[in-house]
mmCIF file of C-alpha atoms in Angstrom:
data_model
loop_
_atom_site.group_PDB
_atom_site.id
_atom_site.type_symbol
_atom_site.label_atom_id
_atom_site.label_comp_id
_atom_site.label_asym_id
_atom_site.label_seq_id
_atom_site.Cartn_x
_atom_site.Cartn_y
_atom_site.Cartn_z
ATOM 1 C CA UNK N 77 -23.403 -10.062 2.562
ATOM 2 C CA UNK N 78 -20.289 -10.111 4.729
ATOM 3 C CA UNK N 79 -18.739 -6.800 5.441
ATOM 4 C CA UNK N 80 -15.384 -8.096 3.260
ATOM 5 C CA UNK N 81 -17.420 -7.647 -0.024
ATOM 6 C CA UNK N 82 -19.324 -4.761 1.107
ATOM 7 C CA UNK N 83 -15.725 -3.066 1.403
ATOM 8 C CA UNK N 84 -14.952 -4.431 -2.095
ATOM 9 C CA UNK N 85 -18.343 -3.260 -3.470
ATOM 10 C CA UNK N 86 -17.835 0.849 -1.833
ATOM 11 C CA UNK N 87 -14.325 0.985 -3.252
ATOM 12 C CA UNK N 88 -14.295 -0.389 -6.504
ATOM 13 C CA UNK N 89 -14.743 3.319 -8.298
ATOM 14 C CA UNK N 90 -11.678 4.734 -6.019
ATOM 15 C CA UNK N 91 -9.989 1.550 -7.083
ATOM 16 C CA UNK N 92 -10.530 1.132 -10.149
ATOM 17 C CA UNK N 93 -9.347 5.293 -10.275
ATOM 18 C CA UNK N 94 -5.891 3.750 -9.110
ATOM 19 C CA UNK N 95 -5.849 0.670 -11.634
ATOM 20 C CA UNK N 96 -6.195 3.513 -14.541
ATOM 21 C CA UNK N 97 -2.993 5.072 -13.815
ATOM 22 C CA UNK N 98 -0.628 4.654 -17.283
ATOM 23 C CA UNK N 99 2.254 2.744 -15.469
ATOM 24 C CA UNK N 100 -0.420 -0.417 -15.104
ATOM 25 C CA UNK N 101 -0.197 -0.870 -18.930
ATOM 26 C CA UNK N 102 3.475 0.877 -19.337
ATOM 27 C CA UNK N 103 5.411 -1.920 -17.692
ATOM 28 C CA UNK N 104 4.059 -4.876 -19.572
ATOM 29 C CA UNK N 105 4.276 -3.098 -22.635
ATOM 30 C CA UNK N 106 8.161 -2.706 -21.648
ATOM 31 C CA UNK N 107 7.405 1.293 -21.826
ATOM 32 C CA UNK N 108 9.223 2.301 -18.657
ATOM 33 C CA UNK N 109 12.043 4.076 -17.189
ATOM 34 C CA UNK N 110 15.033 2.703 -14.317
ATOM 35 C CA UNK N 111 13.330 6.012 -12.645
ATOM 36 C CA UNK N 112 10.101 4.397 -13.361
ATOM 37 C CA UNK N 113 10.914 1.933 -11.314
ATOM 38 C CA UNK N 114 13.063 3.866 -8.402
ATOM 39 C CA UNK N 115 10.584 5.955 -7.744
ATOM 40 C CA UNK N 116 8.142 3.649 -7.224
ATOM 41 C CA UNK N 117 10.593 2.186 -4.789
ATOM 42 C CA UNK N 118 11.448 5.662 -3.190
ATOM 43 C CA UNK N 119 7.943 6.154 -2.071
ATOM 44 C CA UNK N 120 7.186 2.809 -1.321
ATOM 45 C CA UNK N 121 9.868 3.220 1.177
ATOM 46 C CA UNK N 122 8.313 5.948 2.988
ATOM 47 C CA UNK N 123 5.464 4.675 3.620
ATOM 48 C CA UNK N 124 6.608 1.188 4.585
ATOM 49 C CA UNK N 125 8.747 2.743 7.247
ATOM 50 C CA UNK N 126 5.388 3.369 9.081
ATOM 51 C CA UNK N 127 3.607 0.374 8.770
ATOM 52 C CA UNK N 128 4.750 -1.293 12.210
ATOM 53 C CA UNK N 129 4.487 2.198 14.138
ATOM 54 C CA UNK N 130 0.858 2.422 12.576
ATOM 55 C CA UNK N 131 0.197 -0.861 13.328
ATOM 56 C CA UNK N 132 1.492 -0.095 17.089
ATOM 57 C CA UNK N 133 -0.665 2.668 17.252
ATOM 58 C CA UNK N 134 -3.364 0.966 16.184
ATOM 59 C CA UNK N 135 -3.457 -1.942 18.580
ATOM 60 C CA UNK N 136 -2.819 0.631 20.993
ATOM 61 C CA UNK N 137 -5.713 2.407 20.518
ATOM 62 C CA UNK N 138 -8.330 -0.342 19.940
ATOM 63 C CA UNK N 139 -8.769 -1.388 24.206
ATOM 64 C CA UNK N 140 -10.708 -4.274 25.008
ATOM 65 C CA UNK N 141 -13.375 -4.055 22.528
ATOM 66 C CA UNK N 142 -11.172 -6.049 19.827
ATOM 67 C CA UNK N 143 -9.321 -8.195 21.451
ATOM 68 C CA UNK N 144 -9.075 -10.747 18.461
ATOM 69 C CA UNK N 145 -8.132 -7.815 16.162
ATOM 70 C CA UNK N 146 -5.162 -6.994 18.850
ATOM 71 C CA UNK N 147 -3.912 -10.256 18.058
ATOM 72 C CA UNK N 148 -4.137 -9.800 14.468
ATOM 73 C CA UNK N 149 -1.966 -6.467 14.876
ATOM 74 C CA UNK N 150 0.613 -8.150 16.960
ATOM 75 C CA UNK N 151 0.666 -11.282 14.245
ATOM 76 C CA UNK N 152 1.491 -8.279 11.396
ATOM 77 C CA UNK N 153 4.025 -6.166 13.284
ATOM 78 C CA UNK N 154 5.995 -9.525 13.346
ATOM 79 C CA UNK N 155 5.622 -10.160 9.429
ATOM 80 C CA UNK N 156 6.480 -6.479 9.062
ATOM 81 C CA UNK N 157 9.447 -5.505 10.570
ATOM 82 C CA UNK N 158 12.318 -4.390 8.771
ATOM 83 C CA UNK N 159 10.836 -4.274 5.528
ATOM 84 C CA UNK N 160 11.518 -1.035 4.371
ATOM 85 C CA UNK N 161 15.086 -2.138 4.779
ATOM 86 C CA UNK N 162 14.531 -4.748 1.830
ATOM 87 C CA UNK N 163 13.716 -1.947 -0.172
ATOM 88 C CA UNK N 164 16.760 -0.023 0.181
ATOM 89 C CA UNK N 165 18.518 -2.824 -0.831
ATOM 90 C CA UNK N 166 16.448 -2.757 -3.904
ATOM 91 C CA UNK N 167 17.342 0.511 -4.624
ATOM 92 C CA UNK N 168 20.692 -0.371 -4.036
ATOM 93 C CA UNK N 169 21.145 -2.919 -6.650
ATOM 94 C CA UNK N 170 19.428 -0.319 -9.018
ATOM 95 C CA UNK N 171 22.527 1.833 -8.245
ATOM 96 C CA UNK N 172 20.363 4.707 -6.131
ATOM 97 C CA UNK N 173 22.035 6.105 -3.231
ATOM 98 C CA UNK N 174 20.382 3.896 -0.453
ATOM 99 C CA UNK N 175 20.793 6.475 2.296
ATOM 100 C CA UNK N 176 20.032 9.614 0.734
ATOM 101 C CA UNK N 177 16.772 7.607 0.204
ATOM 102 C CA UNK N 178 16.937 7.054 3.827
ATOM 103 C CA UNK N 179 16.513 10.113 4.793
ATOM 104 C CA UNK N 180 14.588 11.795 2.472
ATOM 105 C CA UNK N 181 11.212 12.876 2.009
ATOM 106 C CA UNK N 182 8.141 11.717 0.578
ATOM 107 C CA UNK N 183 6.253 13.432 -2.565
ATOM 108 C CA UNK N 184 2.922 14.823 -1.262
ATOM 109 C CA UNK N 185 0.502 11.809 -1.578
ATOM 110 C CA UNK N 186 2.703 9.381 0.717
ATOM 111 C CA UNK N 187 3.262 12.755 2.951
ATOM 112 C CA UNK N 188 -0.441 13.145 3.153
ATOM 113 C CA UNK N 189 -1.608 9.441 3.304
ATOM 114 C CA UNK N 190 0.673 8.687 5.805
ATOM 115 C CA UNK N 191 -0.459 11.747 7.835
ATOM 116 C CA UNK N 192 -4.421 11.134 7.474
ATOM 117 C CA UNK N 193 -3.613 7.194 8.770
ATOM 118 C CA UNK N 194 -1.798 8.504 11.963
ATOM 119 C CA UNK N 195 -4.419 10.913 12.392
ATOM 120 C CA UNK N 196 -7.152 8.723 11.762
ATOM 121 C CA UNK N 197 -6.056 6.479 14.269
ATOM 122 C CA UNK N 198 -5.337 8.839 17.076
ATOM 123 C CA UNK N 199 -8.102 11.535 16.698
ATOM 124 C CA UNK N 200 -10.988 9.152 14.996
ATOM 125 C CA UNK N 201 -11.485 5.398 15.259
ATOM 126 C CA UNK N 202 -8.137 2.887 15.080
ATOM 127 C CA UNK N 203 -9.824 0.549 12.776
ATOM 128 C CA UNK N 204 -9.081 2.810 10.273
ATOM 129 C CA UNK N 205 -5.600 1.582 9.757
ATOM 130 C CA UNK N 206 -7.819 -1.506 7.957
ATOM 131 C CA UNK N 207 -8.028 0.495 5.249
ATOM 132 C CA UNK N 208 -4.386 0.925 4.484
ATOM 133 C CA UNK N 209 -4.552 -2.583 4.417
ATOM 134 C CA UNK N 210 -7.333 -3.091 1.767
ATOM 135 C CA UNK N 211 -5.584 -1.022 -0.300
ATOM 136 C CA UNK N 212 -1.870 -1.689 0.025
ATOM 137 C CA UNK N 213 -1.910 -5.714 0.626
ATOM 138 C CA UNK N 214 -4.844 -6.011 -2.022
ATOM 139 C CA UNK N 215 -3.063 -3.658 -4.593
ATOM 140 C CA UNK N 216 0.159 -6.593 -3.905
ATOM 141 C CA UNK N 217 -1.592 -9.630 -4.242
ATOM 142 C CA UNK N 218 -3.085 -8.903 -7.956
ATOM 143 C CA UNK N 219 -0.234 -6.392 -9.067
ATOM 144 C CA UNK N 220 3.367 -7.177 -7.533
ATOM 145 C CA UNK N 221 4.865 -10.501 -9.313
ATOM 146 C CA UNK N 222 3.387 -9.552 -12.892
ATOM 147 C CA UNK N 223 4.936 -6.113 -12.386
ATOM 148 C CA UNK N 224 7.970 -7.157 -10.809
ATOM 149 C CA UNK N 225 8.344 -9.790 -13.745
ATOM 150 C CA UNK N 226 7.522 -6.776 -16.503
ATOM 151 C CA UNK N 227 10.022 -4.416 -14.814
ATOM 152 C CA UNK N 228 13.487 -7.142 -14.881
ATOM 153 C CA UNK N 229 12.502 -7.793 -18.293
ATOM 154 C CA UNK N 230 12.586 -4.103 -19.963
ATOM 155 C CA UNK N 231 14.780 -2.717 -17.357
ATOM 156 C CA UNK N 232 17.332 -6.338 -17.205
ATOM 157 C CA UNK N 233 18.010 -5.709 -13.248
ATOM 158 C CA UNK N 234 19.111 -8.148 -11.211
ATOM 159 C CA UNK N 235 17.466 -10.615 -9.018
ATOM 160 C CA UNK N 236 18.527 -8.967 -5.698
ATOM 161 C CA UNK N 237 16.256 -5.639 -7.259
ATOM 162 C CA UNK N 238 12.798 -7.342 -6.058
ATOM 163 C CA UNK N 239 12.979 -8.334 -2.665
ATOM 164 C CA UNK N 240 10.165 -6.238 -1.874
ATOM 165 C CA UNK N 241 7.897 -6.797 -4.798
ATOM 166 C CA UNK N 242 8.412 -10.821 -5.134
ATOM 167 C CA UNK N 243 8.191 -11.267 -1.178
ATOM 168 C CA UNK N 244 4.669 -9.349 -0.362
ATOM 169 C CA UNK N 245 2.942 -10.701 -3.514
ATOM 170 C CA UNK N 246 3.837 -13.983 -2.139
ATOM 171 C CA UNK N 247 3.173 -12.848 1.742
ATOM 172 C CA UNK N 248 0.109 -10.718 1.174
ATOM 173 C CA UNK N 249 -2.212 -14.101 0.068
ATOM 174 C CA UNK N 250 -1.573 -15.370 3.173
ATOM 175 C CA UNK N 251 -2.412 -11.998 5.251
ATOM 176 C CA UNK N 252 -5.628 -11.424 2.554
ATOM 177 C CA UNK N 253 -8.051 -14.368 3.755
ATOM 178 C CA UNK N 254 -6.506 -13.661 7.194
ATOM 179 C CA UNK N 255 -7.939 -9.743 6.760
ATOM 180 C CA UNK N 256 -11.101 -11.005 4.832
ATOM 181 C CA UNK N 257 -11.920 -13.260 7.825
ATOM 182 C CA UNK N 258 -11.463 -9.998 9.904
ATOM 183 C CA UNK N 259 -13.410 -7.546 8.088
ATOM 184 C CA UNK N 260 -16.195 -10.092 8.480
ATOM 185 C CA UNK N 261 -15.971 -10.213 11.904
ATOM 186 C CA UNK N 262 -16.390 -6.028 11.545
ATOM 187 C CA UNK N 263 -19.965 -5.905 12.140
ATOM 188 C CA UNK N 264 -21.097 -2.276 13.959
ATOM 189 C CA UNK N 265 -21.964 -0.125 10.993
ATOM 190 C CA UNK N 266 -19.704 2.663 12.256
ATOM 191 C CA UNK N 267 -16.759 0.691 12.555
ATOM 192 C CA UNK N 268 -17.391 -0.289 9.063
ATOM 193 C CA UNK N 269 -17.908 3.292 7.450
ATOM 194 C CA UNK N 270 -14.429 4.062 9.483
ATOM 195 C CA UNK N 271 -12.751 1.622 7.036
ATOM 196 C CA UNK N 272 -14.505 2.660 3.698
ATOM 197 C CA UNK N 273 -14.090 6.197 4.397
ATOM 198 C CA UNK N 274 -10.465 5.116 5.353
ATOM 199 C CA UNK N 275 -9.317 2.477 2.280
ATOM 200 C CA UNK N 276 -10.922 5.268 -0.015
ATOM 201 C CA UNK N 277 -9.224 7.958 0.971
ATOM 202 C CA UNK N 278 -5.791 5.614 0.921
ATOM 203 C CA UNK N 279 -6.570 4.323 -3.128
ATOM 204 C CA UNK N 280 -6.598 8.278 -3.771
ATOM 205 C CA UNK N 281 -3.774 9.227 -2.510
ATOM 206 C CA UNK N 282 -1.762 5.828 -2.875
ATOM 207 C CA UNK N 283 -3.689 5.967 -6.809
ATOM 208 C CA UNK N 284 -2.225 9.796 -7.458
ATOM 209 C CA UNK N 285 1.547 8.471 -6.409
ATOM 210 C CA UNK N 286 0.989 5.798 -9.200
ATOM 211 C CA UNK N 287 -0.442 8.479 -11.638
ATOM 212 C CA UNK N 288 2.250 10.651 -11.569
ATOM 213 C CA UNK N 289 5.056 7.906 -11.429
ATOM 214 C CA UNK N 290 8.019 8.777 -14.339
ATOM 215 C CA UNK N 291 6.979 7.227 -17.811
ATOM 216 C CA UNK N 292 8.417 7.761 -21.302
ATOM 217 C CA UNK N 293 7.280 10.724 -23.218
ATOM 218 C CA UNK N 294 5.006 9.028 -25.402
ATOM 219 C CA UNK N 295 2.980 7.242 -22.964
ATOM 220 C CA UNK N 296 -0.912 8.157 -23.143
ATOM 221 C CA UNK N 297 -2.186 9.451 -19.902
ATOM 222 C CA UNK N 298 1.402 10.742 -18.740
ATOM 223 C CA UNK N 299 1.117 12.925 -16.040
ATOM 224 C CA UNK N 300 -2.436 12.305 -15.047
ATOM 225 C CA UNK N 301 -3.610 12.978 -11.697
ATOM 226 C CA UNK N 302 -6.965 12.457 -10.007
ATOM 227 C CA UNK N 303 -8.943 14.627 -7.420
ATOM 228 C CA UNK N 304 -9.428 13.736 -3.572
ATOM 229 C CA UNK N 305 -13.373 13.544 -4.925
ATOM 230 C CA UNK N 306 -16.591 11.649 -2.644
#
């Protein structure tokens, strides 16, 4: 078995933790809120705003060990600059204030998985940045259009609303069997613990953002949060 479904095979609890939260089966259902939706965006914003610097730290950190993975890093900080710019223009054409957005903070979970990547990287082994990836690009590919789709309908928001969501469920295919071919190609058994231990600890706290995302009152599961747990 190729390390790619090993990864798939160690996470599927943690993801499967994330999948559960309500606002999975809220926005199909057409049970959501324009906050529902803006907060989403709000956090998705702060952590997109350090994908290229973690990706730049990454590759920085790797040396001549991975010199094929280096590559791969300089191929995604080109495909992800300037992104978190798209979605302030989303929240724009919801009618949030794009700057205040801007500079703002994160809620705790983005705070804190943001934190552990940088950390990660710097004081333990670079590759774990790969698990940010398994989570976040994965999470895109299956989730984004269908949830982008449910969102316009119940919430009727323009086009120029889903910049973000349309463009990486359509970009992240393309970077998936380009990171499948690279987790593959992971094949030292501590490199490949670094991104378990890494993509799990990124679907909990990426999982409790979604959890506690705003939902109407009578939404089963409301409020539900999950512990930092194996």
């Amino acid at each position: 078995m190729g390390f790619y479904n090993q990864l798939q095979e160690a996470t599927a609890v943690v993801r499967q933790q994330m999948l559960d939260a309500p606002v999975f089966t809220a926005v199909p259902a057409g049970k959501v809120l324009l906050s529902t939706y803006t907060t989403f965006l709000t956090q998705a914003y702060h952590h997109v705003k350090h994908t290229v610097p973690l990706l730049m730290a990454c590759g920085a950190q790797l040396g001549p060990r991975f010199p094929e993975l280096q590559q791969a890093i300089a191929e995604y900080i080109t495909e992800e600059m300037g992104h978190q710019e798209w979605i302030l223009a989303d929240l724009a054409a919801c009618g949030v204030d794009a700057e205040e957005v801007r500079h703002g903070q994160p809620e705790a979970p983005i705070e804190l998985m943001v934190a552990f990547l940088y950390d990660a990287i710097h004081r333990g082994n670079p590759l774990s940045l790969f698990g940010m990836v398994q989570v976040l690009e994965g999470t895109s590919i299956n989730q984004a259009h269908r949830m982008a789709d449910a969102f316009q309908t119940t919430l009727n928001l323009p086009d120029q609303a889903f910049s973000y969501l349309r463009s990486h469920g359509s970009l992240d295919v393309e970077h998936w069997q380009f990171f499948t071919n690279l987790m593959n190609g992971i094949t030292e058994p501590e490199d490949q613990q670094t991104i378990i231990h890494s993509a799990k600890r990124v679907y909990q706290l990426y999982g409790q953002m979604l959890h506690t995302l705003p939902l109407p009152e009578d939404v089963a599961g409301f409020g539900n949060t999950f512990a930092l747990a194996g």
